[in-house]
Coordinates of C-alpha atoms and ligand atoms in Angstrom, one line a residue:
M118 CA 0.0 0.0 0.0
N119 CA 1.1 3.6 -0.6
D120 CA 2.0 6.3 2.0
I121 CA -1.6 7.5 1.8
A122 CA -3.9 4.7 2.9
P123 CA -7.0 4.0 0.9
A124 CA -10.1 5.2 2.7
V125 CA -13.1 2.8 3.3
L126 CA -16.4 4.1 4.5
V127 CA -18.4 1.4 6.4
T128 CA -21.9 2.2 7.5
G129 CA -23.2 0.6 10.7
A130 CA -19.7 -0.4 11.8
S131 CA -20.1 -0.2 15.6
R132 CA -21.2 -3.7 16.0
G133 CA -21.8 -7.1 14.2
I134 CA -21.0 -7.5 10.5
G135 CA -19.9 -3.8 10.1
R136 CA -17.3 -4.2 12.8
G137 CA -16.0 -7.4 11.1
I138 CA -15.7 -5.4 7.8
A139 CA -14.0 -2.4 9.4
V140 CA -11.4 -4.7 11.1
S141 CA -10.7 -6.6 7.9
A142 CA -10.2 -3.3 6.0
S143 CA -7.7 -2.2 8.6
E144 CA -5.9 -5.6 8.3
L145 CA -5.6 -4.8 4.6
G146 CA -4.0 -1.4 5.2
C147 CA -6.9 0.9 4.8
S148 CA -8.1 3.9 6.8
V149 CA -11.7 3.4 7.9
V150 CA -14.6 5.7 8.7
I151 CA -16.7 3.9 11.3
N152 CA -20.3 5.1 11.0
F153 CA -22.9 4.3 13.7
A154 CA -26.2 5.6 14.9
S155 CA -26.1 5.7 18.7
D156 CA -23.8 3.1 20.4
S157 CA -20.7 5.2 20.9
A158 CA -19.0 2.7 23.2
A159 CA -19.4 -0.1 20.7
A160 CA -18.1 2.2 17.9
Q161 CA -15.0 3.0 20.1
D162 CA -14.4 -0.8 20.5
T163 CA -14.4 -1.2 16.7
L164 CA -11.9 1.7 16.4
D165 CA -9.7 0.0 19.1
S166 CA -9.9 -3.3 17.2
C167 CA -8.9 -1.6 14.0
L168 CA -5.9 0.0 15.7
R169 CA -4.7 -3.3 17.0
V170 CA -4.5 -4.9 13.5
R171 CA -3.4 -1.9 11.4
R172 CA -0.4 -2.3 9.1
S173 CA 0.9 1.3 9.1
T174 CA 0.6 4.6 10.9
A175 CA -0.7 6.2 7.7
Q176 CA -4.0 4.5 8.4
K177 CA -6.6 6.7 10.2
F178 CA -9.7 5.6 12.0
V179 CA -12.6 8.0 12.4
L180 CA -15.9 7.7 14.2
V181 CA -18.9 9.4 12.6
R182 CA -22.2 9.3 14.3
E183 CA -25.0 9.8 11.8
D184 CA -28.5 8.4 11.5
L185 CA -28.6 7.3 7.8
S186 CA -32.3 7.1 7.7
S187 CA -32.2 10.9 7.1
I188 CA -31.0 12.4 3.9
D189 CA -29.2 15.1 5.9
G190 CA -27.4 12.4 7.8
I191 CA -26.2 10.9 4.5
A192 CA -24.8 14.2 3.3
R193 CA -23.1 14.9 6.6
L194 CA -21.5 11.4 6.6
V195 CA -19.9 12.0 3.1
D196 CA -18.9 15.6 3.9
G197 CA -17.4 14.5 7.2
T198 CA -15.5 11.6 5.6
L199 CA -14.0 13.9 3.0
R200 CA -13.1 16.5 5.6
E201 CA -11.4 13.9 7.9
L202 CA -9.7 11.7 5.3
G203 CA -9.7 13.8 2.2
R204 CA -10.8 10.9 0.0
I205 CA -13.0 7.8 -0.3
D206 CA -11.8 4.7 -2.1
A207 CA -14.6 2.3 -1.1
L208 CA -18.1 2.5 0.3
V209 CA -19.5 -0.5 2.2
N210 CA -23.3 -0.1 2.6
N211 CA -23.8 -2.3 5.7
A212 CA -26.1 -0.5 8.1
G213 CA -29.5 -2.2 8.3
I214 CA -32.3 -3.1 10.6
A215 CA -34.8 -5.9 11.1
P216 CA -38.4 -5.0 11.9
K217 CA -38.8 -4.1 15.6
V218 CA -41.5 -6.8 15.8
R219 CA -41.8 -9.9 13.7
T220 CA -45.4 -10.2 12.6
D221 CA -47.2 -12.0 9.8
I222 CA -47.5 -10.1 6.6
T223 CA -51.2 -9.7 7.2
Q224 CA -50.4 -7.6 10.3
M225 CA -47.4 -5.7 9.1
T226 CA -47.7 -2.0 9.8
R227 CA -47.0 0.8 7.4
E228 CA -44.8 2.4 10.0
S229 CA -42.5 -0.7 10.2
Y230 CA -42.5 -1.1 6.4
E231 CA -41.4 2.6 5.9
E232 CA -38.8 2.4 8.7
V233 CA -37.1 -0.7 7.3
M234 CA -37.3 0.5 3.7
R235 CA -35.8 3.9 4.6
L236 CA -32.6 2.5 6.2
N237 CA -32.2 -0.7 4.3
L238 CA -33.0 0.5 0.7
E239 CA -33.4 4.2 0.3
S240 CA -30.3 5.1 2.4
P241 CA -27.8 2.9 0.5
M242 CA -29.2 4.1 -2.8
F243 CA -28.7 7.8 -2.0
L244 CA -25.5 7.4 0.0
T245 CA -24.1 5.6 -3.0
Q246 CA -25.3 8.3 -5.4
K247 CA -23.5 11.0 -3.2
V248 CA -20.2 9.1 -3.1
V249 CA -20.4 8.2 -6.9
N250 CA -20.9 11.9 -7.8
Y251 CA -17.8 12.8 -5.7
W252 CA -15.8 10.2 -7.7
L253 CA -17.3 11.3 -11.1
D254 CA -16.9 15.1 -10.3
S255 CA -13.5 15.1 -8.6
R256 CA -11.9 12.2 -10.5
P257 CA -9.5 11.3 -7.7
Q258 CA -6.7 8.7 -8.4
A259 CA -7.8 5.2 -7.3
L260 CA -5.6 3.7 -4.6
L261 CA -7.2 0.2 -4.5
T262 CA -6.3 -2.4 -7.1
A263 CA -8.9 -2.5 -9.9
G264 CA -10.4 0.8 -8.9
F265 CA -13.0 2.3 -6.6
K266 CA -15.6 -0.1 -5.0
V267 CA -19.1 0.0 -3.8
I268 CA -20.3 -3.0 -1.8
F269 CA -23.9 -3.6 -0.7
I270 CA -24.4 -6.0 2.2
S271 CA -27.8 -7.6 1.4
S272 CA -29.0 -10.9 2.8
L273 CA -30.3 -14.3 1.9
S274 CA -33.6 -12.5 2.4
A275 CA -33.1 -11.0 -1.0
Y276 CA -34.5 -14.3 -2.4
A277 CA -35.8 -16.3 0.6
A278 CA -39.3 -15.3 1.7
S279 CA -40.0 -15.0 5.4
L280 CA -43.6 -14.2 6.1
D281 CA -42.9 -12.7 9.5
R282 CA -40.6 -10.0 8.2
A283 CA -41.8 -9.1 4.8
E284 CA -40.6 -5.6 4.9
Y285 CA -37.0 -6.8 5.5
C286 CA -37.2 -9.2 2.5
V287 CA -38.6 -6.5 0.2
S288 CA -35.8 -4.1 1.2
K289 CA -33.1 -6.7 0.5
A290 CA -34.6 -7.8 -2.8
G291 CA -34.7 -4.1 -3.8
L292 CA -31.1 -3.7 -2.7
S293 CA -30.0 -6.5 -5.0
M294 CA -31.4 -4.5 -8.0
V295 CA -29.7 -1.3 -6.6
S296 CA -26.4 -3.1 -6.8
K297 CA -27.0 -4.2 -10.4
L298 CA -28.0 -0.7 -11.5
W299 CA -24.9 0.9 -10.1
A300 CA -22.7 -1.9 -11.4
L301 CA -23.9 -1.2 -14.9
R302 CA -23.8 2.6 -14.6
L303 CA -20.2 2.6 -13.2
A304 CA -18.5 -0.3 -15.1
S305 CA -16.8 2.0 -17.6
D306 CA -15.8 4.5 -14.9
G307 CA -13.3 2.4 -13.1
I308 CA -15.7 1.7 -10.2
Q309 CA -16.6 -1.9 -9.3
V310 CA -19.9 -2.8 -7.5
F311 CA -20.6 -6.0 -5.6
E312 CA -23.5 -7.4 -3.6
V313 CA -22.3 -9.5 -0.6
R314 CA -25.1 -11.7 0.6
P315 CA -24.7 -13.0 4.1
G316 CA -26.6 -16.0 5.5
I317 CA -27.3 -16.5 9.1
I318 CA -24.7 -14.5 11.0
E319 CA -24.2 -14.4 14.8
T320 CA -24.8 -10.7 15.7
D321 CA -27.2 -8.6 17.9
M322 CA -29.7 -8.7 15.0
T323 CA -30.1 -12.5 15.3
R324 CA -29.7 -12.7 19.1
R325 CA -33.5 -12.8 19.7
V326 CA -34.0 -15.7 17.3
K327 CA -30.8 -17.6 18.3
E328 CA -32.5 -20.7 19.7
K329 CA -34.7 -21.1 16.6
Y330 CA -31.7 -20.9 14.3
D331 CA -29.6 -23.1 16.6
R332 CA -32.2 -25.8 16.0
L333 CA -32.5 -25.2 12.2
I334 CA -28.7 -25.2 11.8
A335 CA -28.3 -28.5 13.8
G336 CA -31.1 -29.9 11.5
G337 CA -29.0 -29.2 8.3
L338 CA -30.5 -25.8 7.1
V339 CA -26.9 -24.6 6.5
P340 CA -24.8 -27.1 4.6
Q341 CA -21.7 -26.1 6.4
M342 CA -23.6 -26.8 9.7
R343 CA -22.6 -23.6 11.6
W344 CA -23.5 -20.0 12.3
G345 CA -21.6 -17.4 10.2
K346 CA -19.4 -14.9 12.0
P347 CA -18.9 -11.2 11.2
D348 CA -15.4 -12.1 10.3
D349 CA -16.6 -14.4 7.6
V350 CA -18.2 -11.4 5.9
G351 CA -15.3 -9.2 6.7
T352 CA -12.9 -11.6 5.0
A353 CA -15.1 -11.7 1.8
V354 CA -15.2 -7.9 1.7
K355 CA -11.4 -7.8 2.2
S356 CA -10.9 -10.0 -0.9
I357 CA -13.0 -7.5 -2.9
L358 CA -11.1 -4.5 -1.5
A359 CA -7.8 -6.2 -2.2
G360 CA -8.6 -6.4 -5.9
G361 CA -9.3 -10.2 -5.9
F362 CA -12.0 -9.8 -8.6
P363 CA -10.5 -7.5 -11.2
F364 CA -12.7 -8.5 -14.2
S365 CA -16.0 -8.6 -12.3
T366 CA -18.7 -6.2 -11.4
G367 CA -22.4 -6.6 -10.4
D368 CA -21.7 -10.0 -8.9
V369 CA -23.4 -11.6 -5.9
I370 CA -21.1 -13.2 -3.4
N371 CA -22.9 -15.5 -1.0
V372 CA -21.4 -15.8 2.4
D373 CA -23.8 -18.3 3.8
G374 CA -22.2 -21.7 4.3
G375 CA -24.0 -23.1 1.2
F376 CA -27.5 -22.0 2.2
H377 CA -28.4 -20.8 -1.3
V378 CA -27.8 -24.1 -3.0
Q379 CA -31.2 -25.6 -3.9
R380 CA -31.6 -29.2 -2.7
L381 CA -33.9 -32.1 -3.6
Ligands
LIG670 P1 -26.4 -5.3 14.1 O1 -25.5 -6.2 14.8 O2 -27.8 -5.0 14.6 O3 -25.7 -3.9 13.8 C1 -26.4 -2.9 13.1 C2 -25.4 -1.7 12.8 O4 -26.1 -0.8 12.1 C3 -24.9 -1.0 14.1 O5 -23.6 -0.6 13.9 C4 -25.9 0.1 14.2 O6 -25.4 1.3 14.9 C5 -26.1 0.5 12.8 N1 -27.3 1.2 12.5 C6 -28.6 0.9 12.9 N2 -29.4 1.9 12.5 C7 -28.7 2.9 11.9 C8 -29.0 4.1 11.3 N3 -30.3 4.6 11.3 N4 -28.0 4.8 10.8 C9 -26.7 4.4 10.8 N5 -26.4 3.2 11.4 C10 -27.3 2.4 11.9 O7 -26.7 -5.9 12.6 P2 -25.8 -6.9 11.7 O8 -26.4 -8.3 12.0 O9 -24.4 -6.7 11.9 O10 -26.3 -6.5 10.3 C11 -25.5 -5.7 9.4 C12 -26.1 -5.8 8.0 O11 -26.0 -7.1 7.6 C13 -27.5 -5.4 7.9 O12 -27.7 -4.7 6.6 C14 -28.3 -6.7 7.9 O13 -29.5 -6.6 7.2 C15 -27.3 -7.6 7.1 N6 -27.4 -9.0 7.4 C16 -27.4 -9.5 8.6 C17 -27.5 -10.9 8.8 C18 -27.4 -11.6 10.1 O14 -27.7 -12.8 10.2 N7 -27.0 -10.9 11.2 C19 -27.7 -11.7 7.7 C20 -27.8 -11.1 6.4 C21 -27.6 -9.8 6.3 P3 -25.5 1.4 16.5 O15 -24.6 0.4 17.2 O16 -25.2 2.8 16.8 O17 -27.0 1.1 16.8

């Protein structure tokens, strides 16, 4: 890596998968903007973990507290990143929520639908638009191998229907198309786009359904017969950031222990 470290912006990086991605980016030699919504202590833990594994003192780690369900929060995150690090080389759209209450689709409220769609779908669309316009307008020199990157963290829920969290499934299916659209638009501009699709990952999000998934995994739902870890997703993202897919864009990378393979 150069004297200037490539800058990676990770949304929702205080906990779970986002933390795994931030730490992996640090291992690779990148500076990281650690965005979060409210849990400052957890965000500081992520920053400390990044510092422990960094490869050079050129790498900087910055905490940016912004609620990305607001369009103003999105603008402030990008402006703050450029102010602190002077550049962005990769954007990882990771922040996401599950519905507060799992209810059958017949009982799903409009409030829950809008809340989930706003953060999981609208926010990555417009955050990506803002970062892309910075790249297209400012034309910075790329520091990462194979160019700038946008990564969307979707979910197996992009294709697997769960009737008790329909709004989540719709948001992730939509995100999958957002990834394709940006991939096509940016392919000739030296910007790669990937959808990373995690399976069942052990984080705060899945804590409340842990026993159910323990049973399902033991019963063979996941061919590799284990929970995924945030580091599994971080390692996949690190491969993309490292330039491991130079002649690819718009791809879906499953990180799910084989869940997506249809069986008979
Ligand atoms: P998590 O442990 O609940 O962490 C969520 C992260 O998002 C936290 O850093 C949180 O910040 C941040 N966040 C929440 N609301 C935000 C907002 N309005 N603005 C900015 N940041 C916000 O979730 P996770 O399991 O790591 O999930 C991360 C992503 O992976 C999500 O997009 C999720 O849909 C996806 N995913 C998860 C799984 C799984 O099994 N866990 C599977 C497939 C896909 P605070 O700490 O400040 O609250």
